[in-house]
Amino acid sequence: MSVHVLAAQTAVLVVVSLAILYPVVAYARTLLYTDAVSLLAASVLVFTAGSVLEEGLGMTTASEGTYLFSCLCFAASVWLFAREFVRVGGSSFDADDAPASSGFGGETGDAPSPSEQGFAGATEGDDGE
């Protein structure tokens, strides 16, 4: 890889990491997942350092360790984004949990009561009583 390509690649990766980090600096009070975005930017910066170590300095072993650290930063940022949506040991959506019903899609053929219809049973004359 030529020096010019390495310099351009490094500059682009640094600009991308700073663009990822910008909302943390500018909107820290209103940004959700501030830590996750910071770790994502750190992951790109560490990846940039690994690229410079490998291509620029020829240090393959050190760059592989740096790439591993970049992957760990990325995995930590993904975990920080997803941890609120992950349920360990909770109930699942197994078919065994569903009540037995007959008909297509759980339909029994009986008309649902007005309280079960929701908005679908409302007419223009109903005022929500």
PDB file of C-alpha atoms in Angstrom, residues 10 16 21 52 74 82 89 92 94 116 119 128:
ATOM      1  CA  THR A  10      -6.216   7.083   7.998  1.00  0.00           C
ATOM      2  CA  VAL A  16     -15.549   9.025  10.533  1.00  0.00           C
ATOM      3  CA  LEU A  21     -18.277  11.198  18.390  1.00  0.00           C
ATOM      4  CA  VAL A  52      -1.466   2.246  10.773  1.00  0.00           C
ATOM      5  CA  PHE A  74     -17.425  -2.679  19.158  1.00  0.00           C
ATOM      6  CA  ALA A  82     -29.024  -3.735  23.134  1.00  0.00           C
ATOM      7  CA  GLY A  89     -34.287 -16.200  31.790  1.00  0.00           C
ATOM      8  CA  SER A  92     -40.312 -17.019  25.781  1.00  0.00           C
ATOM      9  CA  ASP A  94     -43.140 -20.813  22.733  1.00  0.00           C
ATOM     10  CA  GLU A 116     -62.459  -6.579  22.664  1.00  0.00           C
ATOM     11  CA  PHE A 119     -61.289   1.042  17.686  1.00  0.00           C
ATOM     12  CA  GLY A 128     -65.870   7.157  23.211  1.00  0.00           C
TER      13      GLY A 128
END
